[in-house]
Amino acid sequence: NAGVMQNPRHLVRRRGQEARLRCSPMKGHSHVYWYRQLPEEGLKFMVYLQKENIIDESGMPKERFSAEFPKEGPSILRIQQVVRGDSAAYFCASSPPRIKETQYFGPGTRLLVL
Amino acid sequence: GDSVTQMEGPVTLSEEAFLTINCTYTATGYPSLFWYVQYPGEGLQLLLKATKADDKGSNKGFEATYRKETTSFHLEKGSVQVSDSAVYFCALRGSNTGNQFYFGTGTSLTVIP
């Protein structure tokens, strides 16, 4: 059973470009979470999704950021018009359908905005 | 709201030394508590967890006990190894906040031979 997969592992973008980060949850997991880790800081919750539904997006910046988890395919975190402050590691986690389950993390995507 | 306060690092220990990393939490209800470990360039790996008061989580020689009276979940290991060098994160999943996790800022541990 493969773990949580994220790609790309590293992404370099220039200011103003778009960044698309992908996350494939573990097999059998229908809950996906995105976190952002700024340098020297802990992880900050961004958004919690189930298939085709955003459950909690209280941690998402109001502008430029969006997330989806379609019926088929990976979850996508999209950052439009990136700025240098978006440079961070973005981690995806997944958990099984039952609530209160442990979250399993992917290796992260390290975004660098030049 | 729910939050986690974690001992700041960095921590440097000699091999075979005793390790304690403090973690306290604030939460309503009955949260679950976790320790995750992050090795350089990698994602977080679950180290151990406890889901109710007085539970002790343990794994790979690490232990942490869920203390509701002191709202703490300190991580301990009796004899650290060089391979334990990593960043350790204390985390909480609230009972009233859906499935969102709250993480501490992380404690960097370096073990020297």
XYZ file of C-alpha atoms in Angstrom:
227
model
C 0.000 0.000 0.000
C 1.789 3.068 -1.252
C 1.905 6.072 1.000
C 0.677 9.557 0.255
C 2.211 10.740 -2.996
C 2.965 14.328 -3.812
C 4.368 15.845 -6.946
C 6.378 17.617 -7.874
C 8.776 17.349 -4.962
C 10.364 20.648 -5.885
C 8.826 23.478 -7.863
C 10.391 26.743 -8.913
C 8.203 29.581 -10.143
C 8.740 33.223 -10.953
C 6.558 35.865 -9.383
C 3.189 36.055 -11.102
C 3.177 32.480 -12.383
C 0.835 29.743 -11.248
C 1.806 26.792 -9.094
C -0.074 23.494 -9.111
C 0.664 20.965 -6.415
C -0.716 17.451 -6.588
C -1.520 14.967 -3.889
C -2.621 11.359 -4.245
C -3.913 10.001 -0.929
C -3.257 6.532 0.368
C -5.469 3.824 -1.051
C -8.797 3.772 0.725
C -8.395 7.275 2.123
C -11.073 9.756 1.169
C -10.028 12.690 3.340
C -7.249 15.015 2.248
C -5.628 17.882 4.126
C -3.168 20.517 2.988
C -0.660 22.188 5.288
C 1.962 24.842 4.717
C 5.297 24.937 6.488
C 7.148 28.197 6.338
C 10.902 28.168 7.067
C 11.647 27.544 10.743
C 7.953 27.170 11.568
C 5.494 24.397 12.234
C 2.792 23.252 9.911
C -0.244 25.432 9.458
C -3.533 23.930 8.390
C -4.874 25.239 5.101
C -7.791 23.136 3.905
C -9.617 19.860 4.477
C -11.357 18.130 1.583
C -13.333 15.030 0.904
C -14.126 13.809 -2.585
C -15.728 16.699 -4.482
C -16.275 18.693 -1.287
C -14.367 21.317 0.637
C -15.100 20.634 4.290
C -12.970 23.282 6.000
C -10.963 25.982 4.267
C -10.480 28.198 7.301
C -6.710 28.188 6.866
C -6.632 29.147 3.210
C -5.622 32.669 2.225
C -8.638 34.476 0.838
C -7.056 35.250 -2.496
C -4.976 33.360 -5.059
C -5.255 29.968 -3.316
C -7.717 27.244 -4.204
C -7.989 23.512 -3.673
C -9.990 20.683 -5.129
C -10.342 16.952 -4.734
C -12.238 15.629 -7.734
C -14.063 12.359 -7.930
C -11.235 10.955 -10.022
C -7.609 11.903 -9.756
C -5.439 13.633 -7.219
C -6.161 16.586 -5.018
C -4.801 19.843 -6.414
C -3.625 22.894 -4.512
C -3.439 25.823 -6.872
C -1.668 29.090 -6.200
C -2.224 31.826 -8.730
C 0.111 34.771 -9.273
C 2.674 33.492 -6.820
C 4.685 35.885 -4.672
C 7.940 35.334 -2.813
C 6.065 34.884 0.449
C 4.455 31.745 -0.977
C 7.830 30.006 -0.849
C 7.331 27.152 1.590
C 6.918 23.423 1.890
C 3.387 22.276 1.219
C 2.367 18.999 2.769
C -0.602 16.867 1.999
C -2.031 14.363 4.434
C -4.771 11.791 4.099
C -6.915 9.747 6.428
C -9.525 7.005 6.112
C -13.258 7.759 5.945
C -13.821 7.269 9.660
C -13.413 10.414 11.700
C -10.721 10.837 14.318
C -8.193 8.807 12.416
C -4.505 9.499 12.206
C -3.353 11.584 9.297
C -0.571 10.245 7.102
C 1.677 12.766 5.437
C 3.251 12.921 2.033
C 6.861 13.983 1.439
C 5.837 17.519 0.574
C 6.346 19.897 -2.316
C 8.947 22.557 -1.796
C 7.928 25.683 -3.671
C 10.476 28.359 -4.381
C 9.314 31.627 -5.871
C 12.037 33.663 -7.506
C -9.022 28.009 20.241
C -7.044 24.815 20.243
C -3.277 25.167 20.266
C -0.020 23.427 21.057
C 3.026 24.941 22.742
C 6.245 23.113 22.248
C 9.677 23.477 23.781
C 11.884 25.557 21.559
C 15.111 24.191 20.262
C 17.501 23.479 18.975
C 18.461 20.668 21.301
C 21.891 19.057 21.098
C 22.627 15.875 23.023
C 25.375 13.339 23.161
C 24.614 9.794 22.119
C 22.937 7.741 24.888
C 21.737 10.856 26.710
C 18.183 11.179 28.030
C 15.771 13.214 25.941
C 12.760 15.242 27.013
C 10.867 17.544 24.685
C 8.064 19.401 26.432
C 4.646 19.878 24.895
C 1.572 21.446 26.435
C -1.775 22.006 24.842
C -4.934 24.049 25.059
C -8.135 22.465 23.869
C -11.788 22.088 24.646
C -13.219 18.648 25.009
C -11.042 15.578 24.666
C -8.362 15.976 22.026
C -6.084 13.313 20.626
C -2.365 13.998 20.880
C 0.452 13.056 18.537
C 4.168 13.288 18.040
C 5.452 13.440 14.495
C 9.078 13.317 13.364
C 10.505 14.987 10.279
C 13.857 13.931 8.899
C 15.741 16.340 6.634
C 14.054 16.771 3.278
C 11.187 14.466 4.134
C 7.585 14.670 5.204
C 6.248 14.070 8.663
C 6.051 10.562 10.011
C 3.806 9.582 12.861
C 5.951 8.635 15.834
C 3.312 7.927 18.462
C -0.114 8.966 19.610
C -2.515 8.890 22.552
C -6.244 9.347 22.293
C -7.379 9.680 25.898
C -6.133 10.777 29.277
C -3.448 8.613 30.900
C -2.772 6.774 27.651
C 0.903 6.236 26.922
C 2.048 6.239 23.327
C 5.318 4.515 22.533
C 7.411 3.673 19.495
C 11.101 3.128 18.730
C 12.056 3.764 22.354
C 10.137 7.046 22.506
C 7.289 7.522 24.972
C 4.743 10.191 25.800
C 1.913 10.129 28.340
C -1.314 12.071 27.904
C -1.638 14.083 31.120
C -4.963 15.850 31.282
C -4.308 17.397 34.698
C -1.246 19.226 33.397
C -2.425 19.407 29.761
C 0.896 17.947 28.677
C 2.269 15.316 26.325
C 6.031 15.401 26.829
C 8.204 13.227 24.593
C 10.926 11.151 26.256
C 13.597 8.689 25.254
C 16.017 7.071 27.630
C 19.007 6.803 25.299
C 19.153 8.751 22.065
C 21.070 7.725 18.979
C 22.609 9.735 16.170
C 19.842 8.468 13.915
C 17.269 10.234 16.120
C 18.481 13.591 14.831
C 15.397 15.203 13.316
C 12.698 17.779 13.987
C 9.933 16.646 16.337
C 6.432 18.092 16.197
C 3.775 17.827 18.841
C 0.251 17.917 17.412
C -3.329 17.923 18.595
C -6.555 16.951 16.920
C -9.431 18.569 18.684
C -12.617 16.734 19.457
C -14.650 19.758 18.450
C -12.728 20.964 15.430
C -13.398 18.290 12.898
C -10.289 16.620 11.638
C -7.990 19.604 11.680
C -4.600 19.114 13.306
C -2.784 21.822 15.226
C 0.994 21.597 15.260
C 3.652 23.006 17.490
C 6.545 24.876 15.937
C 8.835 21.883 16.092
C 11.957 21.083 18.103
C 15.162 20.329 16.259
C 17.231 17.581 17.856
C 20.844 16.893 16.988
C 22.568 13.907 18.539
C 26.343 13.912 18.401
C 28.488 10.779 18.685
